[in-house]
Steps between C-alpha positions, in 0.01 A plus 500: 500500500690499834771758570728414792504856621338835398806657352560556131814609309361717232655496154791727413607502137873425459528390865257227597655190344499167662831550677377818660147370584628184679678702756164614657270281705184652369173312446486622144804594286417675171772482236541762229372708352571296202420567130309235314553598139721689249318834532538514880860379488573786256314743731721380789818562295391858434421545872849365582663755280376776728619318809210271601570147626327244299501123417555430132531144389589394146221243523241634749330179570813300554638771722196498723500119515863508609414735791205285600712185504749671750195558737398134533636479852332813610258442791238760416279578201683621184368767264620649165416861420447531122471771246395405146370688195306188382252261652730214373777623722286507813358145421842351431625617838172388673545146360860504614415628849237228525763236440685634807192560720584867480269807483509731198481864590370716223686832513247780473718715719829609311472866400818513295419670168673231290242248623197713512546588130465136407201443720669338794512589867282781626342534159304182565300664768346706232439206275226245455779248426591444864202295615526283187876439572412393851219276365720323263812469724289364784426188292866400558600626841403738784517871407591811689468846350732782609336834479593866601291725705473878466344496149160638388338166445221305673696253701197315644369446146844376374545272805152340448579434144835347577368271781200397291752407221686267721764695688601354831685804622501877431839645592431867582777763500285743709706798412383852568647758264753691696564211751340267742270198477127512430371255767150589408547360157648186639195462720245562230659252259544241781120494534482380136778234497844390621743792513877528542565844663796688377662846536682670792554160676812583709454317825282270710247777575443605135482130389250416767297800390451357156366169654284694743339684202398172345804385292560118513875556428743800508784573266818702499787534247739791537498469880704167472753683291563731793501228755559132387360380830171699453274206463666295775416791736140503384470123556555558875145642503230238581247636250741534208656154556159326495419248235209608273279324250375701208215360288 
């Protein structure tokens, strides 16, 4: 899969719809996070009641399809970040993503209690279900998995299982509890497979640092809310603007 540059717009629930993503000249734009089934939609509604931004579609699959259709003129690779309480939800979106040559990104990252309680998001890092989800979804389209650092888990073991199960990319939020990015984690996991480096990417220097520690791509999210021209400024750098093939 060829990305026209090394920059990634990371998913932001309630924000990254097609209209928002199309504004940014990134190599990989990840829509969502979206909810694939009734249980995750209901969890999103509960989260919204306490002030969270979320996407809630009356018909999840039709809602996601509508967003993908709006991205058909986008020049980079498209992704959809997905939460589901069932295998069926992931597979339905994987099939849909395949129809649009889009990547499905399995959300093993969200730490909101509403989703963890139903086995989604970060809870998947502690579950044997995650490699199986990747294995089944990869039959229909390319798969990325978004994970969170800073937990007491064996990240190398998890990464090997996910890549062996068919994941193309591991999207690593290399957070350190208390602040900062764990570049050592990015480097270790990049030795195992293709990594998108995420966390504390605020400028050219910090973005390049992710690539220099082995990441194939580098992502940001909240930074673009502070500066709508954030990615345009990063694209002035020769390394970050380089086309890259990920296999």
